[in-house]
Amino acid sequence: MNHDLTSPPRVLFITYDGMTDPLGQSQVLPYLEGLARLGYEITLLSTEKPARLAAHRATIEAIVAAAGIRWEYISFTSRPPIVAKVYDQYRLRQAALRLHAAHQFDLVHCRSYVAAGIGQVLRQRFGVKFLFDMRGFWVDERVEGGIWDVRQPFYRTLYRHYKRKEAEFIAQADGIVSL
């Protein structure tokens, strides 16, 4: 990281949530607007559902433009379920690498496990500080909520994989957000 102390800190905020989703508008955008007011140079990379994007794109563009936030996004892929998440993560990673080449970020704030894998890459390759915004223990929440039945081999394998990744993210993060 070669940050010039006279320039504002450059932050890449990656989220698997869309800004056109209620969560993006109620939690992510106000947070980023506040950081932008404090002088941070913010680039936002999100995953947007096509129908919501069509309905709310202009609103989000107006909000980020007024705040001086650069907004880039990919389209959310939903099918096939597990493969779609891997594909989205690949596309987010490619976008993040392209954006880093252009803007040389000082910090990557990763909201979600999908985003954290990308932050881990930026930290390892380029020394970008990595903030893992896990909110909660997503993997355990999926099991406790009955979404993943770990008695089934497929979900047991997913659980183990993501628990290993979670431990890596926590160990490698320069900071962690957990509720």
Coordinates of N, CA and C in Angstrom, one line a residue:
M1 N 0.8 -1.2 0.0 CA 0.0 0.0 0.0 C 0.9 1.2 0.0
N2 N 0.7 2.1 -1.0 CA 1.5 3.3 -1.1 C 0.6 4.5 -1.0
H3 N 0.0 4.7 0.1 CA -1.0 5.8 0.2 C -0.2 7.1 0.4
D4 N -0.5 8.1 -0.4 CA 0.0 9.5 -0.2 C -0.9 10.1 0.9
L5 N -0.3 10.5 2.0 CA -1.0 11.0 3.2 C -1.8 12.3 2.9
T6 N -1.5 13.0 1.8 CA -2.2 14.2 1.5 C -3.4 13.9 0.7
S7 N -3.6 12.7 0.2 CA -4.8 12.4 -0.6 C -5.8 11.6 0.3
P8 N -7.1 11.7 0.0 CA -8.0 10.9 0.8 C -7.8 9.4 0.7
P9 N -8.1 8.7 1.8 CA -8.0 7.2 1.7 C -9.0 6.7 0.7
R10 N -8.5 5.7 -0.1 CA -9.3 5.1 -1.2 C -9.8 3.8 -0.7
V11 N -11.1 3.7 -0.7 CA -11.8 2.5 -0.2 C -12.6 1.8 -1.3
L12 N -12.5 0.5 -1.4 CA -13.3 -0.3 -2.2 C -14.3 -1.1 -1.2
F13 N -15.6 -0.8 -1.4 CA -16.6 -1.5 -0.6 C -17.3 -2.5 -1.5
I14 N -17.1 -3.8 -1.2 CA -17.7 -4.9 -2.0 C -18.8 -5.5 -1.1
T15 N -20.0 -5.6 -1.8 CA -21.1 -6.3 -1.1 C -21.8 -7.2 -2.1
Y16 N -22.3 -8.3 -1.6 CA -23.1 -9.2 -2.4 C -24.6 -8.8 -2.4
D17 N -24.9 -7.8 -1.5 CA -26.2 -7.2 -1.5 C -26.3 -6.1 -2.5
G18 N -27.4 -5.9 -3.1 CA -27.6 -4.9 -4.1 C -28.0 -3.6 -3.4
M19 N -27.6 -2.5 -4.0 CA -28.0 -1.2 -3.5 C -29.5 -0.9 -3.9
T20 N -30.0 -1.6 -4.8 CA -31.4 -1.5 -5.2 C -32.3 -2.3 -4.3
D21 N -31.7 -3.1 -3.4 CA -32.4 -3.9 -2.4 C -32.6 -3.0 -1.2
P22 N -33.6 -3.3 -0.4 CA -33.9 -2.5 0.8 C -32.7 -2.4 1.8
L23 N -32.0 -3.5 2.0 CA -30.8 -3.5 2.9 C -29.7 -2.5 2.4
G24 N -29.5 -2.5 1.1 CA -28.5 -1.6 0.5 C -28.9 -0.2 0.8
Q25 N -30.1 0.1 0.6 CA -30.6 1.5 0.7 C -30.7 2.0 2.2
S26 N -31.0 1.0 3.1 CA -31.2 1.4 4.5 C -29.9 1.3 5.3
Q27 N -29.0 0.5 4.9 CA -27.8 0.3 5.7 C -26.5 0.7 5.0
V28 N -26.3 0.2 3.8 CA -25.0 0.4 3.2 C -24.8 1.8 2.7
L29 N -25.8 2.3 1.9 CA -25.6 3.7 1.4 C -25.5 4.8 2.5
P30 N -26.3 4.8 3.5 CA -26.0 5.8 4.6 C -24.6 5.7 5.2
Y31 N -24.1 4.5 5.4 CA -22.8 4.3 5.9 C -21.7 4.9 5.0
L32 N -21.9 4.6 3.7 CA -20.9 5.1 2.7 C -21.0 6.6 2.5
E33 N -22.2 7.1 2.6 CA -22.4 8.6 2.5 C -21.6 9.3 3.6
G34 N -21.8 8.7 4.8 CA -21.1 9.3 5.9 C -19.6 9.2 5.8
L35 N -19.0 8.1 5.3 CA -17.6 8.0 5.0 C -17.1 9.0 4.0
A36 N -17.9 9.2 2.9 CA -17.6 10.1 1.9 C -17.5 11.6 2.4
R37 N -18.5 11.9 3.3 CA -18.5 13.2 3.9 C -17.2 13.4 4.8
L38 N -16.7 12.4 5.3 CA -15.5 12.5 6.2 C -14.2 12.5 5.3
G39 N -14.4 12.4 4.0 CA -13.2 12.6 3.1 C -12.7 11.3 2.5
Y40 N -13.3 10.2 2.7 CA -12.9 9.0 2.1 C -13.3 8.9 0.6
E41 N -12.5 8.4 -0.2 CA -12.8 8.2 -1.7 C -13.4 6.8 -1.8
I42 N -14.7 6.7 -2.0 CA -15.4 5.5 -2.0 C -15.7 5.0 -3.4
T43 N -15.4 3.7 -3.6 CA -15.8 3.0 -4.8 C -16.7 1.8 -4.2
L44 N -17.9 1.7 -4.7 CA -18.8 0.7 -4.3 C -19.0 -0.3 -5.4
L45 N -18.9 -1.6 -5.1 CA -19.1 -2.7 -6.0 C -20.1 -3.6 -5.4
S46 N -21.2 -3.7 -6.1 CA -22.4 -4.5 -5.6 C -22.9 -5.5 -6.7
T47 N -23.8 -6.3 -6.2 CA -24.4 -7.3 -7.1 C -25.9 -6.9 -7.2
E48 N -26.4 -6.6 -8.3 CA -27.8 -6.1 -8.5 C -28.7 -7.1 -9.2
K49 N -29.9 -7.3 -8.6 CA -30.9 -8.1 -9.3 C -31.5 -7.3 -10.4
P50 N -31.6 -7.9 -11.6 CA -32.0 -7.1 -12.8 C -33.3 -6.4 -12.7
A51 N -34.3 -7.0 -12.1 CA -35.6 -6.3 -12.0 C -35.6 -5.1 -11.1
R52 N -34.9 -5.3 -10.0 CA -34.7 -4.2 -9.0 C -33.9 -3.1 -9.6
L53 N -32.9 -3.4 -10.3 CA -32.0 -2.4 -11.0 C -32.8 -1.6 -11.9
A54 N -33.6 -2.3 -12.7 CA -34.4 -1.5 -13.7 C -35.4 -0.5 -13.0
A55 N -35.9 -0.9 -11.9 CA -36.9 -0.1 -11.2 C -36.2 1.0 -10.4
H56 N -35.0 0.8 -9.8 CA -34.4 1.8 -8.9 C -33.0 2.3 -9.3
R57 N -32.5 2.0 -10.4 CA -31.2 2.4 -10.8 C -31.0 3.9 -10.7
A58 N -31.9 4.7 -11.3 CA -31.8 6.2 -11.3 C -31.8 6.7 -9.9
T59 N -32.5 6.2 -9.0 CA -32.5 6.6 -7.6 C -31.1 6.4 -7.0
I60 N -30.6 5.2 -7.2 CA -29.3 4.9 -6.6 C -28.2 5.8 -7.2
E61 N -28.3 5.9 -8.5 CA -27.3 6.8 -9.2 C -27.3 8.2 -8.7
A62 N -28.5 8.7 -8.4 CA -28.6 10.1 -7.9 C -28.0 10.2 -6.5
I63 N -28.2 9.2 -5.6 CA -27.7 9.1 -4.3 C -26.2 9.1 -4.3
V64 N -25.6 8.2 -5.1 CA -24.1 8.0 -5.1 C -23.5 9.2 -5.8
A65 N -24.1 9.8 -6.8 CA -23.5 11.0 -7.4 C -23.5 12.1 -6.4
A66 N -24.5 12.3 -5.7 CA -24.6 13.4 -4.7 C -23.5 13.3 -3.6
A67 N -23.2 12.0 -3.3 CA -22.3 11.7 -2.2 C -20.8 11.7 -2.8
G68 N -20.7 11.7 -4.1 CA -19.3 11.5 -4.7 C -18.8 10.1 -4.6
I69 N -19.7 9.2 -4.6 CA -19.3 7.7 -4.5 C -19.3 7.2 -6.0
R70 N -18.3 6.4 -6.3 CA -18.2 5.7 -7.6 C -18.9 4.4 -7.4
W71 N -19.9 4.1 -8.3 CA -20.7 2.8 -8.1 C -20.5 2.0 -9.4
E72 N -20.1 0.7 -9.1 CA -20.1 -0.3 -10.2 C -20.8 -1.5 -9.7
Y73 N -21.3 -2.3 -10.6 CA -22.1 -3.4 -10.2 C -22.0 -4.5 -11.2
I74 N -22.4 -5.7 -10.8 CA -22.6 -6.8 -11.7 C -24.0 -7.3 -11.5
S75 N -24.6 -8.0 -12.5 CA -25.9 -8.6 -12.3 C -25.9 -9.8 -11.5
F76 N -26.8 -9.9 -10.6 CA -26.9 -11.1 -9.7 C -27.4 -12.3 -10.5
T77 N -26.7 -13.4 -10.3 CA -27.1 -14.6 -11.0 C -27.7 -15.6 -9.9
S78 N -28.9 -16.2 -10.3 CA -29.6 -17.0 -9.3 C -29.6 -18.5 -9.7
R79 N -29.3 -18.8 -10.9 CA -29.4 -20.3 -11.3 C -28.2 -20.7 -12.1
P80 N -27.7 -21.9 -11.8 CA -28.1 -22.8 -10.8 C -27.5 -22.3 -9.4
P81 N -28.2 -22.6 -8.3 CA -28.0 -21.9 -7.0 C -26.5 -21.8 -6.6
I82 N -25.8 -22.9 -6.4 CA -24.4 -22.9 -5.9 C -23.5 -22.4 -6.9
V83 N -23.6 -22.9 -8.1 CA -22.8 -22.4 -9.2 C -22.9 -20.9 -9.5
A84 N -24.1 -20.4 -9.4 CA -24.4 -19.0 -9.6 C -23.6 -18.1 -8.6
K85 N -23.5 -18.5 -7.4 CA -22.7 -17.8 -6.4 C -21.2 -17.8 -6.7
V86 N -20.7 -18.9 -7.1 CA -19.3 -19.0 -7.6 C -19.1 -18.1 -8.8
Y87 N -20.0 -18.2 -9.7 CA -19.9 -17.3 -10.9 C -19.9 -15.8 -10.6
D88 N -20.8 -15.4 -9.7 CA -20.9 -14.1 -9.2 C -19.6 -13.6 -8.5
Q89 N -19.1 -14.5 -7.7 CA -17.8 -14.2 -7.0 C -16.7 -14.0 -8.0
Y90 N -16.6 -14.8 -9.0 CA -15.6 -14.7 -10.1 C -15.7 -13.3 -10.7
R91 N -17.0 -12.9 -11.1 CA -17.2 -11.7 -11.8 C -16.9 -10.5 -10.9
L92 N -17.2 -10.6 -9.6 CA -16.9 -9.5 -8.6 C -15.4 -9.4 -8.5
R93 N -14.7 -10.5 -8.4 CA -13.2 -10.5 -8.3 C -12.6 -9.9 -9.5
Q94 N -13.1 -10.2 -10.7 CA -12.5 -9.6 -11.9 C -12.8 -8.0 -11.9
A95 N -13.9 -7.6 -11.5 CA -14.2 -6.2 -11.4 C -13.4 -5.5 -10.3
A96 N -13.2 -6.2 -9.2 CA -12.4 -5.6 -8.1 C -10.9 -5.5 -8.6
L97 N -10.4 -6.5 -9.3 CA -9.0 -6.4 -9.8 C -8.9 -5.2 -10.8
R98 N -9.8 -5.1 -11.6 CA -9.8 -4.0 -12.6 C -9.9 -2.6 -11.9
L99 N -10.8 -2.5 -10.9 CA -10.9 -1.3 -10.2 C -9.7 -1.0 -9.4
H100 N -9.1 -2.0 -8.8 CA -7.8 -1.7 -8.0 C -6.7 -1.3 -9.0
A101 N -6.6 -1.8 -10.1 CA -5.6 -1.4 -11.1 C -5.8 0.1 -11.4
A102 N -7.0 0.5 -11.5 CA -7.3 1.9 -11.8 C -7.2 2.9 -10.7
H103 N -7.5 2.4 -9.4 CA -7.6 3.3 -8.3 C -6.7 3.1 -7.1
Q104 N -6.0 1.9 -7.1 CA -5.0 1.6 -6.0 C -5.6 1.9 -4.7
F105 N -6.5 1.0 -4.3 CA -7.2 1.1 -3.0 C -6.3 0.9 -1.8
D106 N -6.6 1.6 -0.7 CA -5.9 1.5 0.5 C -6.6 0.5 1.4
L107 N -7.9 0.3 1.3 CA -8.7 -0.6 2.1 C -9.8 -1.2 1.3
V108 N -10.0 -2.5 1.5 CA -11.2 -3.1 0.9 C -12.1 -3.6 2.1
H109 N -13.3 -3.0 2.0 CA -14.3 -3.4 3.1 C -15.3 -4.4 2.4
C110 N -15.3 -5.6 2.9 CA -16.0 -6.7 2.3 C -17.2 -7.1 3.2
R111 N -18.4 -6.8 2.7 CA -19.6 -7.2 3.4 C -20.1 -8.5 2.8
S112 N -19.9 -9.6 3.5 CA -20.3 -10.9 3.2 C -19.1 -11.8 3.0
Y113 N -19.4 -13.1 3.1 CA -18.4 -14.1 2.9 C -18.0 -14.1 1.4
V114 N -18.9 -13.9 0.5 CA -18.6 -13.9 -0.9 C -17.6 -12.8 -1.2
A115 N -17.9 -11.6 -0.7 CA -17.0 -10.5 -0.9 C -15.6 -10.7 -0.2
A116 N -15.6 -11.4 1.0 CA -14.4 -11.5 1.7 C -13.3 -12.3 1.0
G117 N -13.8 -13.3 0.1 CA -12.8 -14.0 -0.7 C -12.0 -13.1 -1.6
I118 N -12.7 -12.0 -2.1 CA -12.1 -11.1 -3.0 C -11.2 -10.1 -2.2
G119 N -11.6 -9.7 -1.0 CA -10.7 -8.9 -0.1 C -9.4 -9.6 0.2
Q120 N -9.6 -10.9 0.5 CA -8.4 -11.7 0.8 C -7.4 -11.7 -0.4
V121 N -7.9 -11.8 -1.6 CA -7.0 -11.7 -2.8 C -6.3 -10.4 -2.9
L122 N -7.1 -9.3 -2.7 CA -6.5 -8.0 -2.8 C -5.4 -7.8 -1.7
R123 N -5.7 -8.3 -0.5 CA -4.7 -8.2 0.6 C -3.4 -9.0 0.3
Q124 N -3.6 -10.2 -0.2 CA -2.5 -11.1 -0.5 C -1.6 -10.6 -1.6
R125 N -2.3 -10.2 -2.7 CA -1.5 -9.7 -3.9 C -1.0 -8.3 -3.8
F126 N -1.7 -7.4 -3.2 CA -1.3 -6.0 -3.3 C -1.2 -5.3 -1.9
G127 N -1.4 -6.0 -0.9 CA -1.2 -5.4 0.5 C -2.3 -4.5 0.9
V128 N -3.4 -4.6 0.2 CA -4.6 -3.7 0.6 C -5.1 -4.1 1.9
K129 N -5.4 -3.2 2.8 CA -5.9 -3.5 4.1 C -7.3 -4.1 3.9
F130 N -7.7 -5.2 4.7 CA -8.9 -6.0 4.5 C -9.7 -5.9 5.7
L131 N -11.0 -5.4 5.5 CA -11.9 -5.3 6.6 C -13.0 -6.4 6.3
F132 N -13.1 -7.4 7.1 CA -14.1 -8.4 6.9 C -15.4 -8.1 7.7
D133 N -16.4 -7.7 7.0 CA -17.7 -7.3 7.6 C -18.6 -8.6 7.5
M134 N -18.5 -9.4 8.5 CA -19.2 -10.7 8.5 C -20.6 -10.6 9.1
R135 N -20.8 -9.5 9.8 CA -22.1 -9.3 10.5 C -22.4 -10.4 11.5
G136 N -22.5 -11.6 11.1 CA -22.8 -12.7 12.0 C -22.1 -13.9 11.4
F137 N -22.3 -15.0 12.1 CA -21.7 -16.3 11.6 C -22.6 -16.9 10.6
W138 N -22.5 -16.5 9.3 CA -23.4 -16.8 8.3 C -23.6 -18.3 8.1
V139 N -22.5 -19.1 8.1 CA -22.5 -20.5 7.9 C -23.4 -21.2 9.0
D140 N -23.1 -20.8 10.3 CA -23.9 -21.4 11.4 C -25.3 -20.9 11.3
E141 N -25.6 -19.7 10.9 CA -26.9 -19.2 10.7 C -27.7 -20.1 9.7
R142 N -27.1 -20.5 8.6 CA -27.7 -21.3 7.6 C -28.1 -22.7 8.2
V143 N -27.2 -23.2 9.0 CA -27.5 -24.5 9.7 C -28.6 -24.4 10.7
E144 N -28.4 -23.4 11.6 CA -29.4 -23.2 12.7 C -30.8 -22.8 12.1
G145 N -30.8 -22.2 11.0 CA -32.1 -21.8 10.4 C -32.7 -22.9 9.6
G146 N -32.1 -24.0 9.5 CA -32.6 -25.1 8.7 C -32.5 -25.0 7.2
I147 N -31.7 -24.1 6.8 CA -31.4 -23.9 5.3 C -30.5 -25.0 4.8
W148 N -29.4 -25.3 5.6 CA -28.5 -26.3 5.3 C -28.6 -27.5 6.3
D149 N -29.0 -28.6 5.8 CA -29.1 -29.8 6.7 C -27.7 -30.6 6.6
V150 N -26.9 -30.4 7.6 CA -25.5 -31.0 7.6 C -25.5 -32.5 7.7
R151 N -26.7 -33.1 7.9 CA -26.8 -34.6 7.8 C -26.6 -35.0 6.4
Q152 N -26.9 -34.1 5.4 CA -26.7 -34.4 4.0 C -25.3 -34.1 3.6
P153 N -24.7 -35.0 2.9 CA -23.2 -34.9 2.5 C -22.9 -33.5 1.8
F154 N -23.8 -33.1 0.9 CA -23.6 -31.9 0.2 C -23.5 -30.7 1.1
Y155 N -24.4 -30.6 2.0 CA -24.4 -29.4 2.9 C -23.4 -29.5 4.0
R156 N -23.0 -30.7 4.4 CA -21.9 -30.9 5.3 C -20.6 -30.5 4.7
T157 N -20.4 -30.8 3.4 CA -19.2 -30.3 2.7 C -19.2 -28.8 2.6
L158 N -20.3 -28.2 2.2 CA -20.4 -26.8 2.1 C -20.1 -26.1 3.5
Y159 N -20.7 -26.7 4.5 CA -20.5 -26.2 5.9 C -19.0 -26.2 6.2
R160 N -18.3 -27.3 6.0 CA -16.9 -27.4 6.3 C -16.1 -26.4 5.5
H161 N -16.4 -26.3 4.2 CA -15.7 -25.4 3.3 C -15.8 -24.0 3.8
Y162 N -17.0 -23.5 4.1 CA -17.2 -22.2 4.5 C -16.6 -21.9 5.9
K163 N -16.7 -22.9 6.8 CA -16.1 -22.7 8.1 C -14.5 -22.5 8.0
R164 N -13.9 -23.3 7.1 CA -12.5 -23.1 6.8 C -12.2 -21.7 6.3
K165 N -13.0 -21.3 5.3 CA -12.9 -19.9 4.7 C -13.1 -18.8 5.8
E166 N -14.1 -19.0 6.6 CA -14.4 -18.1 7.7 C -13.2 -17.9 8.6
A167 N -12.5 -19.0 9.0 CA -11.4 -19.0 9.8 C -10.2 -18.2 9.1
E168 N -10.1 -18.5 7.8 CA -9.0 -17.7 7.1 C -9.3 -16.2 7.0
F169 N -10.6 -15.9 6.7 CA -10.9 -14.5 6.7 C -10.7 -13.8 8.0
I170 N -11.0 -14.4 9.1 CA -10.8 -13.8 10.4 C -9.3 -13.7 10.7
A171 N -8.6 -14.7 10.4 CA -7.1 -14.7 10.6 C -6.4 -13.6 9.8
Q172 N -6.9 -13.4 8.6 CA -6.1 -12.5 7.6 C -6.7 -11.1 7.7
A173 N -7.9 -10.9 8.2 CA -8.5 -9.5 8.2 C -7.7 -8.6 9.1
D174 N -7.6 -7.3 8.6 CA -7.0 -6.3 9.4 C -8.0 -5.7 10.4
G175 N -9.3 -6.0 10.2 CA -10.4 -5.6 11.1 C -11.6 -6.4 10.8
I176 N -12.5 -6.6 11.7 CA -13.7 -7.4 11.6 C -14.9 -6.6 12.1
V177 N -16.0 -6.7 11.4 CA -17.3 -6.2 11.9 C -18.1 -7.4 12.1
S178 N -18.6 -7.5 13.4 CA -19.5 -8.6 13.7 C -20.6 -8.0 14.7
L179 N -21.8 -8.4 14.5 CA -22.9 -7.9 15.4 C -23.2 -8.9 16.4

